[in-house]
CSV table of C-alpha atoms and ligand atoms in Angstrom, one decimal:
chain,number,residue,atom,x,y,z
A,1,MET,CA,93.3,135.9,-15.0
A,2,THR,CA,97.0,135.5,-14.9
A,3,SER,CA,99.2,132.5,-15.5
A,4,LEU,CA,99.4,132.0,-11.7
A,5,ASP,CA,95.6,131.9,-11.5
A,6,ASN,CA,95.6,129.3,-14.1
A,7,GLU,CA,98.3,127.3,-12.4
A,8,ALA,CA,96.4,127.5,-9.1
A,9,ARG,CA,93.2,126.2,-10.8
A,10,ASP,CA,95.1,123.5,-12.4
A,11,ILE,CA,96.6,122.3,-9.1
A,12,LEU,CA,93.1,122.1,-7.6
A,13,ARG,CA,91.8,120.1,-10.6
A,14,LYS,CA,94.8,117.8,-10.6
A,15,ASN,CA,94.5,117.1,-6.9
A,16,ASP,CA,90.8,116.4,-7.3
A,17,ARG,CA,90.1,112.7,-6.7
A,18,GLY,CA,86.4,112.9,-7.6
A,19,GLY,CA,84.4,114.7,-5.0
A,20,TYR,CA,87.3,115.4,-2.7
A,21,THR,CA,90.7,116.9,-3.0
A,22,ILE,CA,94.0,115.7,-1.7
A,23,PRO,CA,96.5,118.2,-0.2
A,24,THR,CA,99.3,117.2,-2.5
A,25,ASN,CA,100.2,114.1,-4.5
A,26,GLY,CA,102.6,111.6,-2.8
A,27,LEU,CA,103.1,113.2,0.7
A,28,TYR,CA,99.3,113.5,1.5
A,29,PRO,CA,97.2,111.1,-0.6
A,30,TYR,CA,93.9,111.3,1.2
A,31,GLN,CA,91.2,113.8,2.2
A,32,TRP,CA,92.4,116.0,5.0
A,33,ASN,CA,89.8,117.9,7.0
A,34,TRP,CA,90.9,121.6,6.9
A,35,ASP,CA,92.8,121.2,3.7
A,36,SER,CA,89.6,120.1,2.1
A,37,VAL,CA,87.7,123.2,3.4
A,38,PHE,CA,90.3,125.4,1.9
A,39,ALA,CA,90.1,123.5,-1.3
A,40,ALA,CA,86.4,124.2,-1.3
A,41,TRP,CA,87.1,127.9,-0.9
A,42,GLY,CA,89.5,127.8,-3.8
A,43,PHE,CA,87.1,126.0,-6.1
A,44,SER,CA,84.4,128.5,-5.2
A,45,THR,CA,86.2,131.1,-7.2
A,46,PHE,CA,85.7,129.2,-10.5
A,47,ASP,CA,83.5,126.1,-9.9
A,48,PRO,CA,81.0,126.7,-7.0
A,49,ALA,CA,79.2,123.4,-7.5
A,50,ARG,CA,82.4,121.5,-7.1
A,51,ALA,CA,83.2,123.7,-4.0
A,52,TRP,CA,80.0,122.7,-2.3
A,53,GLN,CA,80.5,119.1,-3.2
A,54,GLU,CA,83.9,119.2,-1.4
A,55,LEU,CA,82.2,120.3,1.9
A,56,GLU,CA,79.5,117.7,1.4
A,57,THR,CA,82.0,114.8,1.1
A,58,LEU,CA,83.9,116.0,4.1
A,59,MET,CA,80.8,116.2,6.3
A,60,ALA,CA,79.6,112.9,5.0
A,61,ALA,CA,82.5,111.3,6.9
A,62,GLN,CA,81.1,112.6,10.3
A,63,TRP,CA,81.0,110.1,13.1
A,64,GLU,CA,78.0,109.1,15.0
A,65,ASP,CA,79.1,111.2,18.0
A,66,GLY,CA,79.5,114.3,15.7
A,67,MET,CA,83.3,114.3,15.2
A,68,VAL,CA,84.5,115.1,11.7
A,69,PRO,CA,87.8,113.2,11.3
A,70,HIS,CA,91.1,114.7,10.3
A,71,ILE,CA,91.8,112.2,7.5
A,72,ILE,CA,89.3,110.2,5.4
A,73,PHE,CA,91.0,107.3,3.7
A,74,HIS,CA,88.8,106.9,0.6
A,75,GLN,CA,91.1,104.4,-1.0
A,76,SER,CA,94.2,102.8,0.3
A,77,ASP,CA,97.7,104.2,-0.5
A,78,PRO,CA,100.9,102.5,0.7
A,79,GLY,CA,102.7,105.9,0.4
A,80,TYR,CA,101.3,107.2,3.7
A,81,TYR,CA,101.9,106.2,7.3
A,82,PRO,CA,99.9,105.8,9.6
A,83,GLY,CA,97.2,104.5,7.3
A,84,PRO,CA,93.7,103.2,8.1
A,85,ASP,CA,94.8,99.9,9.7
A,86,VAL,CA,97.0,101.7,12.2
A,87,TRP,CA,94.1,104.1,13.2
A,88,ALA,CA,91.6,101.1,13.3
A,89,THR,CA,88.6,103.3,13.9
A,90,GLY,CA,86.2,100.8,12.3
A,91,GLN,CA,84.5,103.6,10.2
A,92,THR,CA,83.3,103.4,6.6
A,93,PRO,CA,85.0,104.9,4.8
A,94,PRO,CA,88.0,104.4,7.1
A,95,THR,CA,89.1,107.5,8.9
A,96,SER,CA,91.6,108.7,11.5
A,97,GLY,CA,90.3,109.0,15.1
A,98,ILE,CA,91.0,112.7,15.8
A,99,SER,CA,89.7,116.0,14.4
A,100,GLN,CA,91.2,119.1,12.9
A,101,PRO,CA,90.6,122.9,13.2
A,102,PRO,CA,86.9,123.4,12.5
A,103,VAL,CA,87.2,126.0,9.7
A,104,ALA,CA,84.3,124.6,7.8
A,105,ALA,CA,81.6,127.0,9.1
A,106,ILE,CA,83.9,130.0,8.5
A,107,ILE,CA,84.4,129.1,4.9
A,108,THR,CA,80.8,128.0,4.4
A,109,ARG,CA,79.7,131.5,5.5
A,110,LEU,CA,82.1,133.1,3.0
A,111,MET,CA,81.0,130.9,0.2
A,112,TRP,CA,77.3,131.6,1.0
A,113,GLU,CA,77.9,135.3,1.2
A,114,ALA,CA,79.4,135.3,-2.3
A,115,ASP,CA,76.1,134.0,-3.7
A,116,LYS,CA,73.3,133.8,-1.1
A,117,GLU,CA,70.7,132.7,-3.4
A,118,ALA,CA,72.5,129.7,-4.9
A,119,GLY,CA,74.2,128.9,-1.6
A,120,ARG,CA,71.0,128.7,0.5
A,121,ALA,CA,70.2,125.0,-0.4
A,122,HIS,CA,73.8,124.1,0.4
A,123,ILE,CA,73.9,125.8,3.8
A,124,LYS,CA,70.6,124.2,4.6
A,125,ALA,CA,72.0,120.8,3.9
A,126,LEU,CA,75.3,121.4,5.8
A,127,TYR,CA,73.9,123.3,8.8
A,128,PRO,CA,72.8,120.2,10.9
A,129,SER,CA,76.1,118.4,10.5
A,130,LEU,CA,78.1,121.5,11.2
A,131,LYS,CA,76.1,122.1,14.3
A,132,ARG,CA,76.6,118.5,15.5
A,133,TRP,CA,80.4,118.9,14.9
A,134,HIS,CA,80.4,122.1,17.0
A,135,ARG,CA,78.5,120.3,19.7
A,136,TRP,CA,81.1,117.6,19.7
A,137,TRP,CA,83.9,120.2,20.2
A,138,HIS,CA,81.8,121.7,23.0
A,139,ASP,CA,81.0,118.4,24.7
A,140,PHE,CA,84.2,116.5,24.3
A,141,ARG,CA,87.0,119.0,23.9
A,142,CYS,CA,85.9,122.2,25.7
A,143,THR,CA,85.3,120.5,29.1
A,144,TYR,CA,88.1,122.7,30.6
A,145,GLY,CA,86.9,125.9,28.9
A,146,PRO,CA,89.1,126.6,25.9
A,147,ALA,CA,89.5,123.9,23.3
A,148,ALA,CA,91.8,121.0,24.2
A,149,ILE,CA,93.5,118.6,21.8
A,150,THR,CA,94.3,115.0,22.4
A,151,HIS,CA,97.0,114.7,19.7
A,152,PRO,CA,99.3,117.4,18.2
A,153,TRP,CA,97.9,116.5,14.8
A,154,GLU,CA,94.5,117.6,15.9
A,155,SER,CA,95.7,121.2,16.1
A,156,GLY,CA,96.7,121.2,12.4
A,157,ARG,CA,100.1,122.6,13.6
A,158,ASP,CA,101.7,119.2,14.1
A,159,ASN,CA,105.1,119.8,15.6
A,160,CYS,CA,104.9,123.5,16.7
A,161,PRO,CA,106.7,124.3,20.0
A,162,ASP,CA,103.4,124.7,21.8
A,163,TRP,CA,103.2,120.9,22.2
A,164,ASP,CA,106.8,120.3,23.4
A,165,LYS,CA,105.9,120.1,27.1
A,166,GLY,CA,102.9,117.8,26.5
A,167,MET,CA,105.0,115.7,24.1
A,168,ALA,CA,107.7,115.2,26.8
A,169,GLY,CA,105.1,113.4,28.9
A,170,VAL,CA,104.3,110.9,26.2
A,171,ASP,CA,106.2,107.6,26.2
A,172,GLY,CA,107.0,106.6,22.7
A,173,SER,CA,109.4,103.8,23.6
A,174,GLY,CA,107.0,100.9,23.2
A,175,VAL,CA,105.5,101.6,19.8
A,176,GLY,CA,107.4,98.8,18.0
A,177,GLU,CA,108.8,98.9,14.4
A,178,TYR,CA,107.2,100.9,11.7
A,179,GLN,CA,108.3,102.6,8.5
A,180,ARG,CA,107.7,106.3,8.0
A,181,ARG,CA,106.7,107.4,4.5
A,182,ASP,CA,106.8,111.2,4.8
A,183,THR,CA,110.6,111.4,4.8
A,184,GLY,CA,110.7,109.5,1.4
A,185,HIS,CA,108.7,112.4,-0.2
A,186,VAL,CA,110.4,115.5,1.3
A,187,ASP,CA,113.7,116.4,2.9
A,188,PRO,CA,113.8,114.8,6.4
A,189,SER,CA,115.3,118.0,7.9
A,190,MET,CA,112.1,119.7,7.2
A,191,ARG,CA,110.0,117.1,8.9
A,192,PRO,CA,109.4,116.2,12.6
A,193,GLY,CA,112.1,114.0,14.1
A,194,LYS,CA,111.9,110.3,15.0
A,195,ASP,CA,111.3,110.8,18.7
A,196,ASP,CA,108.3,113.0,17.9
A,197,TYR,CA,107.0,110.4,15.5
A,198,ASP,CA,107.3,107.6,18.1
A,199,ARG,CA,105.2,109.7,20.4
A,200,TYR,CA,102.6,110.5,17.7
A,201,ILE,CA,102.2,106.8,17.1
A,202,ALA,CA,102.0,106.0,20.8
A,203,MET,CA,99.0,108.4,21.0
A,204,VAL,CA,97.3,106.7,18.1
A,205,GLN,CA,97.9,103.3,19.7
A,206,PHE,CA,96.3,104.6,22.9
A,207,GLY,CA,93.2,105.8,21.0
A,208,VAL,CA,92.8,102.3,19.4
A,209,LYS,CA,93.0,100.7,22.9
A,210,ALA,CA,90.4,103.1,24.2
A,211,GLY,CA,88.1,102.2,21.3
A,212,TRP,CA,88.3,105.8,20.2
A,213,ASP,CA,86.0,106.8,23.1
A,214,PRO,CA,86.5,110.6,23.4
A,215,GLU,CA,85.8,110.7,27.1
A,216,ARG,CA,88.4,108.0,27.9
A,217,ILE,CA,91.0,109.7,25.7
A,218,VAL,CA,90.5,113.0,27.4
A,219,ALA,CA,90.5,111.4,30.9
A,220,ASP,CA,93.4,109.0,30.5
A,221,GLY,CA,95.2,109.7,27.2
A,222,PRO,CA,98.9,110.4,27.1
A,223,PHE,CA,98.5,114.0,25.8
A,224,LEU,CA,96.0,116.7,26.6
A,225,MET,CA,96.7,120.4,25.9
A,226,LEU,CA,94.6,123.6,25.6
A,227,ASP,CA,95.2,124.9,22.1
A,228,PRO,CA,94.8,128.7,21.5
A,229,GLY,CA,94.7,128.0,17.7
A,230,ILE,CA,91.6,125.7,17.8
A,231,THR,CA,90.0,127.8,20.5
A,232,PHE,CA,90.0,130.9,18.2
A,233,VAL,CA,89.0,129.0,15.1
A,234,LEU,CA,86.1,127.4,17.0
A,235,LEU,CA,85.0,130.7,18.4
A,236,ARG,CA,85.0,132.3,15.0
A,237,ALA,CA,83.3,129.2,13.6
A,238,HIS,CA,80.6,129.4,16.2
A,239,GLN,CA,79.9,133.0,15.3
A,240,ASP,CA,79.7,132.2,11.6
A,241,LEU,CA,77.4,129.2,12.3
A,242,ILE,CA,75.1,131.5,14.2
A,243,VAL,CA,74.9,133.8,11.2
A,244,LEU,CA,74.1,130.8,8.9
A,245,GLY,CA,71.5,129.5,11.4
A,246,GLN,CA,69.8,132.9,11.6
A,247,ALA,CA,69.7,133.1,7.8
A,248,LEU,CA,67.9,129.8,7.8
A,249,GLY,CA,65.5,130.8,10.6
A,250,GLU,CA,66.9,128.3,13.1
A,251,ASP,CA,67.0,128.7,16.8
A,252,VAL,CA,70.7,129.5,17.5
A,253,SER,CA,70.6,130.0,21.2
A,254,GLU,CA,72.5,126.7,21.9
A,255,ILE,CA,75.4,127.9,19.7
A,256,GLU,CA,75.3,131.3,21.3
A,257,GLY,CA,75.8,129.5,24.6
A,258,TRP,CA,78.8,127.6,23.3
A,259,ALA,CA,80.4,130.8,21.9
A,260,LEU,CA,79.8,132.7,25.1
A,261,ALA,CA,81.4,130.0,27.2
A,262,LEU,CA,84.4,129.8,25.0
A,263,ARG,CA,84.9,133.6,25.0
A,264,ASN,CA,84.6,133.7,28.7
A,265,ALA,CA,87.3,131.0,29.0
A,266,LEU,CA,89.9,133.0,27.1
A,267,PRO,CA,91.6,134.3,30.2
A,268,LEU,CA,92.6,130.7,31.0
A,269,ILE,CA,94.9,130.7,28.0
A,270,TRP,CA,96.4,134.2,28.5
A,271,ASN,CA,99.9,133.8,29.9
A,272,PRO,CA,100.8,137.0,31.6
A,273,GLU,CA,104.5,136.2,31.6
A,274,LEU,CA,104.5,135.8,27.9
A,275,GLN,CA,102.1,138.7,27.3
A,276,ALA,CA,100.3,136.5,24.9
A,277,TYR,CA,97.8,133.6,24.5
A,278,ASP,CA,99.6,130.4,25.1
A,279,ALA,CA,99.0,126.6,25.0
A,280,LYS,CA,98.6,124.8,28.4
A,281,ASN,CA,99.4,121.3,29.4
A,282,LEU,CA,96.3,120.0,31.2
A,283,ARG,CA,98.3,117.0,32.6
A,284,THR,CA,100.5,119.4,34.6
A,285,GLY,CA,98.8,122.8,34.6
A,286,GLU,CA,101.8,124.4,33.0
A,287,PHE,CA,101.8,126.9,30.2
A,288,ALA,CA,103.9,126.1,27.1
A,289,GLY,CA,105.7,129.4,27.5
A,290,VAL,CA,106.3,129.8,23.8
A,291,LEU,CA,104.8,132.2,21.3
A,292,GLY,CA,103.4,130.7,18.1
A,293,SER,CA,101.0,131.3,15.3
A,294,GLY,CA,98.1,129.7,17.2
A,295,ALA,CA,98.1,132.8,19.5
A,296,PHE,CA,97.7,135.1,16.5
A,297,LEU,CA,94.6,133.3,15.3
A,298,ALA,CA,93.0,135.5,18.1
A,299,TYR,CA,92.6,138.1,15.3
A,300,LEU,CA,90.2,135.7,13.6
A,301,ALA,CA,88.0,135.6,16.7
A,302,ASP,CA,88.2,139.3,17.5
A,303,ALA,CA,90.2,138.5,20.6
A,304,SER,CA,93.3,140.5,20.1
A,305,ASN,CA,94.6,143.3,22.5
A,306,PRO,CA,97.4,145.8,22.5
A,307,GLU,CA,99.9,143.3,24.2
A,308,LEU,CA,99.2,140.8,21.5
A,309,ASP,CA,99.6,143.5,18.8
A,310,ALA,CA,103.0,144.3,20.2
A,311,GLN,CA,104.0,140.6,20.0
A,312,LEU,CA,102.7,140.2,16.5
A,313,MET,CA,104.7,143.2,15.2
A,314,ARG,CA,107.8,142.0,17.0
A,315,ILE,CA,107.8,138.5,15.5
A,316,TRP,CA,106.6,139.7,12.1
A,317,ASP,CA,109.2,142.5,11.8
A,318,ALA,CA,111.9,140.0,12.8
A,319,VAL,CA,111.4,138.1,9.5
A,320,ARG,CA,110.8,139.2,5.9
A,321,TYR,CA,107.9,137.2,4.6
A,322,GLY,CA,104.7,136.7,6.4
A,323,ILE,CA,103.9,135.7,10.0
A,324,PRO,CA,106.3,133.0,11.3
A,325,SER,CA,104.9,130.0,13.0
A,326,ALA,CA,107.2,130.4,16.0
A,327,ASP,CA,109.1,133.3,17.6
A,328,PRO,CA,112.2,134.1,15.6
A,329,GLU,CA,113.9,135.4,18.8
A,330,ALA,CA,113.3,132.1,20.7
A,331,ALA,CA,115.9,129.3,20.9
A,332,ILE,CA,113.5,126.8,19.3
A,333,PHE,CA,113.1,128.8,16.1
A,334,ASP,CA,113.9,126.6,13.1
A,335,PRO,CA,112.9,128.5,9.9
A,336,ARG,CA,112.4,125.4,7.7
A,337,ARG,CA,111.2,122.8,10.1
A,338,TYR,CA,107.5,122.6,9.5
A,339,TRP,CA,105.6,124.4,12.3
A,340,ARG,CA,108.7,125.5,14.3
A,341,GLY,CA,109.3,128.7,12.4
A,342,PRO,CA,108.1,128.6,8.8
A,343,CYS,CA,105.5,130.9,7.3
A,344,TRP,CA,102.2,129.2,6.2
A,345,PRO,CA,100.1,131.0,3.6
A,346,VAL,CA,97.0,129.3,5.0
A,347,ILE,CA,97.6,130.7,8.5
A,348,ASN,CA,98.3,134.1,7.0
A,349,ALA,CA,94.9,134.0,5.2
A,350,LEU,CA,93.0,133.1,8.4
A,351,ILE,CA,94.7,135.9,10.3
A,352,ALA,CA,94.0,138.3,7.4
A,353,ILE,CA,90.2,137.5,7.6
A,354,GLY,CA,90.3,138.9,11.2
A,355,LEU,CA,92.5,141.8,10.3
A,356,ARG,CA,90.2,142.8,7.5
A,357,ASP,CA,87.1,142.5,9.7
A,358,ALA,CA,88.7,144.7,12.3
A,359,GLY,CA,89.4,147.3,9.7
A,360,ARG,CA,93.1,146.9,10.0
A,361,LEU,CA,93.6,147.1,6.3
A,362,ASP,CA,97.2,148.3,6.4
A,363,LEU,CA,98.3,145.1,8.2
A,364,GLU,CA,96.1,143.0,6.1
A,365,SER,CA,97.5,144.3,2.8
A,366,ARG,CA,101.1,143.9,4.1
A,367,LEU,CA,100.4,140.3,4.9
A,368,ARG,CA,98.7,139.7,1.6
A,369,ALA,CA,101.6,141.3,-0.4
A,370,GLU,CA,104.2,139.3,1.5
A,371,THR,CA,102.3,136.0,1.0
A,372,ALA,CA,101.8,136.8,-2.7
A,373,THR,CA,105.5,137.4,-3.1
A,374,LEU,CA,106.4,134.0,-1.7
A,375,ILE,CA,104.1,132.3,-4.2
A,376,GLU,CA,105.1,134.5,-7.1
A,377,GLN,CA,108.8,133.8,-6.5
A,378,HIS,CA,108.6,130.0,-6.0
A,379,GLY,CA,105.1,128.6,-6.7
A,380,PHE,CA,102.5,126.8,-4.7
A,381,PHE,CA,104.6,125.2,-1.9
A,382,GLU,CA,103.3,123.8,1.4
A,383,TYR,CA,105.1,126.5,3.4
A,384,PHE,CA,108.1,128.8,3.2
A,385,ASP,CA,111.2,130.0,5.2
A,386,PRO,CA,110.1,133.4,6.4
A,387,THR,CA,113.6,134.8,6.6
A,388,ASP,CA,114.7,134.2,3.0
A,389,SER,CA,111.6,132.8,1.2
A,390,THR,CA,113.0,129.3,0.5
A,391,PRO,CA,110.1,127.1,-0.5
A,392,CYS,CA,109.6,124.0,1.7
A,393,GLY,CA,107.7,120.8,2.1
A,394,GLY,CA,105.4,119.5,-0.7
A,395,SER,CA,104.9,121.3,-4.0
A,396,ASN,CA,101.6,121.9,-6.0
A,397,PHE,CA,99.9,122.2,-2.7
A,398,THR,CA,96.1,122.5,-2.7
A,399,TRP,CA,95.7,125.0,0.1
A,400,THR,CA,98.4,127.3,-1.1
A,401,ALA,CA,96.7,127.3,-4.6
A,402,ALA,CA,93.3,128.0,-2.9
A,403,ILE,CA,94.7,130.8,-0.8
A,404,TRP,CA,96.1,132.4,-4.0
A,405,LEU,CA,92.8,132.3,-5.7
A,406,THR,CA,90.7,133.5,-2.7
A,407,TRP,CA,93.1,136.0,-1.2
A,408,ALA,CA,96.8,136.3,-1.8
A,409,GLY,CA,96.5,136.7,-5.6
A,410,ASP,CA,95.0,140.1,-4.9
A,411,GLY,CA,98.2,141.1,-3.3
A,412,ARG,CA,100.2,141.2,-6.5
A,413,GLU,CA,99.1,144.7,-7.6
A,414,ARG,CA,99.5,146.0,-4.1
A,415,ALA,CA,103.0,144.5,-3.9
A,416,LYS,CA,103.8,146.5,-7.0
A,417,GLY,CA,102.3,149.6,-5.6
A,418,VAL,CA,99.2,149.6,-7.9
A,419,ALA,CA,95.9,150.1,-6.1
B,501,GLC,C1,100.3,118.3,8.0
B,501,GLC,C2,99.8,119.7,8.5
B,501,GLC,C3,98.3,119.7,8.6
B,501,GLC,C4,97.7,119.4,7.3
B,501,GLC,C5,98.3,118.1,6.7
B,501,GLC,C6,97.9,117.9,5.2
B,501,GLC,O1,99.9,117.3,8.8
B,501,GLC,O2,100.4,119.9,9.8
B,501,GLC,O3,97.9,120.9,9.1
B,501,GLC,O4,96.3,119.3,7.4
B,501,GLC,O5,99.7,118.1,6.7
B,501,GLC,O6,98.3,119.1,4.5
């Protein structure tokens, strides 16, 4: 145990609101879907019971139709916009109306593998709701093959360049007056701009008008894009859910069918001009034409190839710390603006799972050492400038602390050259 380990545990405990963990105080005061799953992973290193509880409170917010929402508003907090009354989903507890990357089955498997005996009752309890959520993705978001998103926030990579073309087609001019809260917590130059925000709100307003009916939103909503990031997360999550189902003696053939369909659909998001996986605007049929970290989640789903390897090494070698969220050689690269260039420890950790599984240990340990360096130098920030390591966004961030405890913390010795 080092002082950073202690600090990381402390952050998780302080962000614990009783059964669920907030991403960071102030900026994100509710339970966020994938943040919560990473929190569970972090807790699993020192308090497994609390870790399982985190997953259970998340899955307890599942909708009738199987969706697990991206935010759960357990109590009201005026410091965040758009809050529960803007989303108006009519759920109890109130929630947002979109989902987020389905990392839950991936982390559930890792937690169960760490202690199969103690984990068995928990995976048994979680399995039916995880399966219903995966079915929701298959039925309502994979109708075009790869996974589609109906709002950039659904991707978890809010303002990444992947969505620029889809965003251009959204009319944000009629959203009315509102007051953002995020820019009161962190430097506005690190956050999405006002035009983006108007469009984000317009999409929420459409969802409300559609009564949050997923079929209507996919058919007529202002935004619909294929997301390589979610596609790879879901593919990996299907595979991990199959393993969990088999351990429980369940019939997993339906999930195998979803996984096969998704893998067979991957050529639809391969952009030959870019020589990489790419997002696609389903409203126009156009590729995004930009390289981002969503494409590199292919490693997580065992879907990389030599062309993608070449792109990965090019963008990684162009910066100093970790994998950038956008191509440093592209005009849109902005090293401190959220998902338009910065390095995110949480994405590095997901890519690392894939690298490790594929036996690419040299790359995995480089990524781990670079991520560890960022945290050692500056602490548990939301994300970092990959060119000079400047810490950005919120501090005392839950998922960065969790990633330290589960993965990056092991990079210290390596960074110092000790085995
Ligand atoms: C931002 C991130 C998203 C995350 C949330 C809470 O919206 O883009 O991925 O879940 O913050 O940390």
